[in-house]
PDB file of C-alpha atoms in Angstrom:
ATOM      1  CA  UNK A  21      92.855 176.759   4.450  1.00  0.00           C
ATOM      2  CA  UNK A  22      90.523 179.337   5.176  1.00  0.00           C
ATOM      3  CA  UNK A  23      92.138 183.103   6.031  1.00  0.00           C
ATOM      4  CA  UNK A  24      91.576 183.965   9.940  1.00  0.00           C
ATOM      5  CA  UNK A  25      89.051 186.526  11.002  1.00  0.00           C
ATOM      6  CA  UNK A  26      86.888 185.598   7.435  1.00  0.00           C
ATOM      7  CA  UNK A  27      83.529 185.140   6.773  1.00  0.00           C
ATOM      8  CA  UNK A  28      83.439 182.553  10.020  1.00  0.00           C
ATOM      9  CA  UNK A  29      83.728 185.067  13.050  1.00  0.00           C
ATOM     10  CA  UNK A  30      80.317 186.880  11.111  1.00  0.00           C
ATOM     11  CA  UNK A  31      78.674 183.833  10.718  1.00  0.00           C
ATOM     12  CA  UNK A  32      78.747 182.929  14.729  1.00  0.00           C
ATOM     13  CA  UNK A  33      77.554 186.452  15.173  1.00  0.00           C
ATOM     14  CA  UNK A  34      74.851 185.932  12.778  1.00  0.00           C
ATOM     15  CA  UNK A  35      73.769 182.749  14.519  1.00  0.00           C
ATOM     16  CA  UNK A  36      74.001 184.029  17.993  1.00  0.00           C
ATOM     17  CA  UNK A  37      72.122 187.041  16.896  1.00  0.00           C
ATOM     18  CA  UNK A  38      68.875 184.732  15.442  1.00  0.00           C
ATOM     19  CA  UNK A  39      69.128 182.320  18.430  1.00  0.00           C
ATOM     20  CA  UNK A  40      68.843 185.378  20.971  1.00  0.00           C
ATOM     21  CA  UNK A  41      65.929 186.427  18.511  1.00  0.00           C
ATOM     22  CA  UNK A  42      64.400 182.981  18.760  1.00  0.00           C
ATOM     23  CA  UNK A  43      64.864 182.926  22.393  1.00  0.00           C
ATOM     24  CA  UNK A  44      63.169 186.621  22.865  1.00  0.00           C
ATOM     25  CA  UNK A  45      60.308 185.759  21.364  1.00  0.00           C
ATOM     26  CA  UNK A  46      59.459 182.719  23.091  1.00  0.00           C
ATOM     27  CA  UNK A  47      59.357 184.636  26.190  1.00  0.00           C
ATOM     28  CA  UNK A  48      56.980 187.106  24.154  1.00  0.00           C
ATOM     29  CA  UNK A  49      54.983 184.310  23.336  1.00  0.00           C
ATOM     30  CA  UNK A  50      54.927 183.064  27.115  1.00  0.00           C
ATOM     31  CA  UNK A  51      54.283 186.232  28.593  1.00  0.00           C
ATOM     32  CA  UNK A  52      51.507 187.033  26.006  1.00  0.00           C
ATOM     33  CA  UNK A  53      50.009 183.817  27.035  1.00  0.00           C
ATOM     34  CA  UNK A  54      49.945 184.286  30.330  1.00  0.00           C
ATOM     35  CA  UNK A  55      48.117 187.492  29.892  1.00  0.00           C
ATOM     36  CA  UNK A  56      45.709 186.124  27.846  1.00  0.00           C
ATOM     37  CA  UNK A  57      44.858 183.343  30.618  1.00  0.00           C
ATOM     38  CA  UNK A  58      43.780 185.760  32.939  1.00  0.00           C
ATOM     39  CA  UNK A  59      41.575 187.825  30.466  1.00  0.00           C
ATOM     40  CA  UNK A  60      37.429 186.813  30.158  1.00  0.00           C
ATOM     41  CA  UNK A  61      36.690 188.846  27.088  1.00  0.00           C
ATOM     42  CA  UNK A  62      34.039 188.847  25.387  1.00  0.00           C
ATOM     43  CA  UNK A  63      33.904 188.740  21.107  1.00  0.00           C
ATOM     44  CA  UNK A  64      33.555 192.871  21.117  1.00  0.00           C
ATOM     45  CA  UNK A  65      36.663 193.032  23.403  1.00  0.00           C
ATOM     46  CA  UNK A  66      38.490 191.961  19.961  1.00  0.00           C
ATOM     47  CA  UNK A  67      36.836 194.439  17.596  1.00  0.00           C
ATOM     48  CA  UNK A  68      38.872 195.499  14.910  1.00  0.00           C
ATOM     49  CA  UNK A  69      41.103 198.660  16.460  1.00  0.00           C
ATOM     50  CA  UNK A  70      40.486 197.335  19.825  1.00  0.00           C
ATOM     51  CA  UNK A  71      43.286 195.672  20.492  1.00  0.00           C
ATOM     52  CA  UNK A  72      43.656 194.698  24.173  1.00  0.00           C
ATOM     53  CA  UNK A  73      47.634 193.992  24.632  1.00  0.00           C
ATOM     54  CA  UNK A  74      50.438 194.584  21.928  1.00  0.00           C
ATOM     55  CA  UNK A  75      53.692 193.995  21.915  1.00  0.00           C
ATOM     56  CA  UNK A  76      56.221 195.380  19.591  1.00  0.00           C
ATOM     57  CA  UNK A  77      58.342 193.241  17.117  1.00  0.00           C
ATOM     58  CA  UNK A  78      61.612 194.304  18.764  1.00  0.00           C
ATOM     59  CA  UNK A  79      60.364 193.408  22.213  1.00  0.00           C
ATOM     60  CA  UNK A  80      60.930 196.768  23.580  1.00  0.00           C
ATOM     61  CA  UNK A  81      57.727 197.797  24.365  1.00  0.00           C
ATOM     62  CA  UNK A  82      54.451 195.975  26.149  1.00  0.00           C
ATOM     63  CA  UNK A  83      50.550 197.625  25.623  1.00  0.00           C
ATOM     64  CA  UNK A  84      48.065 195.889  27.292  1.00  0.00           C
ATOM     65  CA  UNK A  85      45.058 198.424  27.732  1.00  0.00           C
ATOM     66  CA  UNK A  86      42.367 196.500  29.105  1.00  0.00           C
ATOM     67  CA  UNK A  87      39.899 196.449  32.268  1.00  0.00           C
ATOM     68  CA  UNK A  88      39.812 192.922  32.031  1.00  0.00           C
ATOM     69  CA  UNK A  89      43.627 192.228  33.012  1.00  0.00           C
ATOM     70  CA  UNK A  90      43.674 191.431  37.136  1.00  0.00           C
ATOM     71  CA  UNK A  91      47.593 190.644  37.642  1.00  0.00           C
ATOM     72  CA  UNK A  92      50.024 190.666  35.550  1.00  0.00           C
ATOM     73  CA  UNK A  93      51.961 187.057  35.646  1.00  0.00           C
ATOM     74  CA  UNK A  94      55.365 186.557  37.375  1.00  0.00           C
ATOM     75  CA  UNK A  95      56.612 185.438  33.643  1.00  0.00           C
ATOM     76  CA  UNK A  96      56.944 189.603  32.932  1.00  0.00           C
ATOM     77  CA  UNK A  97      60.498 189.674  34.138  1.00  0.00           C
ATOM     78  CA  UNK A  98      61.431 187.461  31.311  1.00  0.00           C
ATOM     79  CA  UNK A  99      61.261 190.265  28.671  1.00  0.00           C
ATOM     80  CA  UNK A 100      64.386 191.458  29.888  1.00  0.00           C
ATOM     81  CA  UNK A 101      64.644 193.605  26.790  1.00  0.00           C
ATOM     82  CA  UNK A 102      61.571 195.426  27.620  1.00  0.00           C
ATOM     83  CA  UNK A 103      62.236 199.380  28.125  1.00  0.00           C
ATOM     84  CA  UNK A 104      58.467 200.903  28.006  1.00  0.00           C
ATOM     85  CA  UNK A 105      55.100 198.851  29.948  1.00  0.00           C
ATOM     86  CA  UNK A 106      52.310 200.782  29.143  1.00  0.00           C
ATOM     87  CA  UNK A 107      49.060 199.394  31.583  1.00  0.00           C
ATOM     88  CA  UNK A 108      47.662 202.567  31.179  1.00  0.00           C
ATOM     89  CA  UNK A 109      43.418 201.482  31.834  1.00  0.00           C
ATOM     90  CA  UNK A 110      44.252 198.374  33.522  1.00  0.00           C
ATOM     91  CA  UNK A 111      41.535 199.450  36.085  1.00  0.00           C
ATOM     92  CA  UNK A 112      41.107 196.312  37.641  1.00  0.00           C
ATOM     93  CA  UNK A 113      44.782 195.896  38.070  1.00  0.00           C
ATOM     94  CA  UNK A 114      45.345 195.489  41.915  1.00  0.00           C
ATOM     95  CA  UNK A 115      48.441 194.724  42.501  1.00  0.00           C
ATOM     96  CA  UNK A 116      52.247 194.577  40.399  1.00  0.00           C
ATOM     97  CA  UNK A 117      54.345 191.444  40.637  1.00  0.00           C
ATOM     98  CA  UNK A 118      57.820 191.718  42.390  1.00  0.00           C
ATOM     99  CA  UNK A 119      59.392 189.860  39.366  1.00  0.00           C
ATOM    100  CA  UNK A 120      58.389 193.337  38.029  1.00  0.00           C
ATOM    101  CA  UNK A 121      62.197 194.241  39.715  1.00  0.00           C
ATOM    102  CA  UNK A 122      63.842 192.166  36.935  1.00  0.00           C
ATOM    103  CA  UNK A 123      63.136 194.300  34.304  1.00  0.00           C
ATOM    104  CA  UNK A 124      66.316 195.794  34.521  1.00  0.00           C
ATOM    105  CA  UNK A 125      66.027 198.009  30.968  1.00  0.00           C
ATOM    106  CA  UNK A 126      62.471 199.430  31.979  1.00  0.00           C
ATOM    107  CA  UNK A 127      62.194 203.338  31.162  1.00  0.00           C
ATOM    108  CA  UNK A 128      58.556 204.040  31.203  1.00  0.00           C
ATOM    109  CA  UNK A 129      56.128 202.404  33.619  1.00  0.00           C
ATOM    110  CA  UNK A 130      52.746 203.845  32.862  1.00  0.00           C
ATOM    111  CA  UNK A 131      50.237 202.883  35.371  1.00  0.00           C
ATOM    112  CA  UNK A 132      47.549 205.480  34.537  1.00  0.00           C
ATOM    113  CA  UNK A 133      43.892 204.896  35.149  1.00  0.00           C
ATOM    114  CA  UNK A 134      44.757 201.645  37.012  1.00  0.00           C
ATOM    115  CA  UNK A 135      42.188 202.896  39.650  1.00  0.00           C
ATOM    116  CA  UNK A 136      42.124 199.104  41.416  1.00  0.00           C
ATOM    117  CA  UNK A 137      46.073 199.592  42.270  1.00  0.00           C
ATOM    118  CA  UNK A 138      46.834 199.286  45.860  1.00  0.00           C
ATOM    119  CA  UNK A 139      50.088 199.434  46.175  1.00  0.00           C
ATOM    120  CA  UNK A 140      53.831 199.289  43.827  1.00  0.00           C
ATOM    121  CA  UNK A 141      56.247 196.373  45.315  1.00  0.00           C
ATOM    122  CA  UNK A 142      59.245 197.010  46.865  1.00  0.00           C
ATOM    123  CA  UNK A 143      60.585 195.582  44.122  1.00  0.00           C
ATOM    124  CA  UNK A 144      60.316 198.592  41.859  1.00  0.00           C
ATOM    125  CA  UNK A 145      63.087 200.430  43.380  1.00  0.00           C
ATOM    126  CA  UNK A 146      65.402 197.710  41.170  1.00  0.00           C
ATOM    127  CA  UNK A 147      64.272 199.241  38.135  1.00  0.00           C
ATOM    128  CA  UNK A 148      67.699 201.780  37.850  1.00  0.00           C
ATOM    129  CA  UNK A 149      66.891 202.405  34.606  1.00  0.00           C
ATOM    130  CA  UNK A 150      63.342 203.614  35.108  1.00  0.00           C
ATOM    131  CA  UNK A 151      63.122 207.833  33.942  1.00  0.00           C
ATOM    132  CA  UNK A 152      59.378 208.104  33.758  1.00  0.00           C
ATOM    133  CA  UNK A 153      56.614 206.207  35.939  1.00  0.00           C
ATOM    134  CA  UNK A 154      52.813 207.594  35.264  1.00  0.00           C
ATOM    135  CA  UNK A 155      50.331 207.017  38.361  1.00  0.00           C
ATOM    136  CA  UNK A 156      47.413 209.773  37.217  1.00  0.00           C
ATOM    137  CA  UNK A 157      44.440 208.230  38.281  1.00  0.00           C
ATOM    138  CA  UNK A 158      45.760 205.179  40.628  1.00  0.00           C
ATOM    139  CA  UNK A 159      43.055 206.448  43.055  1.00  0.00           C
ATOM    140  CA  UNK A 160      43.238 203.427  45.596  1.00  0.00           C
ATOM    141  CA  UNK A 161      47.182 204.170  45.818  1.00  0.00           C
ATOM    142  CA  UNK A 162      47.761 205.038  49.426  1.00  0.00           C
ATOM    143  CA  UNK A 163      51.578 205.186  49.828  1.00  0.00           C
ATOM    144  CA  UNK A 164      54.979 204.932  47.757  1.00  0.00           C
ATOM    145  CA  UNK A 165      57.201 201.989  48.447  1.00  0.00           C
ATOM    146  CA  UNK A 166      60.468 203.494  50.503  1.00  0.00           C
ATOM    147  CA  UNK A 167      62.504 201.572  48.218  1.00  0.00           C
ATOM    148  CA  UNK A 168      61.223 204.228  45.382  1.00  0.00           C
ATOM    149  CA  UNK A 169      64.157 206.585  46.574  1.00  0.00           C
ATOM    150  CA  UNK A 170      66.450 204.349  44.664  1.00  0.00           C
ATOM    151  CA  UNK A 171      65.680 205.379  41.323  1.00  0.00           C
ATOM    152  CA  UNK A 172      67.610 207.890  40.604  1.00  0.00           C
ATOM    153  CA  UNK A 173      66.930 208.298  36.945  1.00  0.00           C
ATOM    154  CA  UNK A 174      63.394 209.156  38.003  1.00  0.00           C
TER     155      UNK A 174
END
């Protein structure tokens, strides 16, 4: 018979840990996909050091840097693990999901250069843990949702 608290109590923690990692990055792999629907790019879009969108392998932080990008896709608030969003040069970003609320862990919303942006959800005010939101340059950005008052990290 096999001592209590042995090498079994790890294991489960091993496999739990690998199926949450599984699990995170199929919703990478959705999201990403998503994105990429809604990009036209042309071949020198994907030049070597011009990556549009990147993701890091710990699914803690989203890049997608592109002009091309028009919406982001309600799928976002599945990276629940997501602290930074960097859509700094989105330009021709208009508008931010309210599914954008979900992402609970969010830190750093950078929003810079979006120039198309019209106006932030209501929605945003559910991101508690959010310290840092960038908006230099959202130049079509008439008003603050009231619901911004909420964050009280910011």
């Amino acid at each position: 018979m096999a001592p209590r608290g042995g090498r079994g109590g790890q294991n489960r923690k091993k496999a739990k840990s690998s199926k949450d990692e599984r699990r995170r990055k199929r919703n990478n792999h959705a999201v990403m996909t998503d994105i990429l629907a809604n990009l036209t790019m042309s071949t020198d879009d994907w030049k070597p050091g011009n990556r549009p969108f990147e993701i890091s392998p710990d699914g803690k932080k989203l890049r997608v840097s592109t002009e091309k990008v028009t919406y982001l896709p309600e799928s976002i608030s599945t990276l629940d693990g997501l602290e930074i969003l960097n859509l700094s040069d989105c330009s021709q970003l208009s508008e931010l999901p309210a599914a954008i609320g979900g992402l609970k862990a969010l830190t750093t919303l950078n929003l810079s250069g979006c120039h198309s942006l019209t106006k932030l959800p209501a929605a945003i005010g559910e991101l508690g843990a959010l310290t840092e939101l960038l908006l230099t340059g959202c130049s079509s950005l008439a008003a603050l949702p009231d619901s911004i008052g909420k964050l009280g990290a910011l």
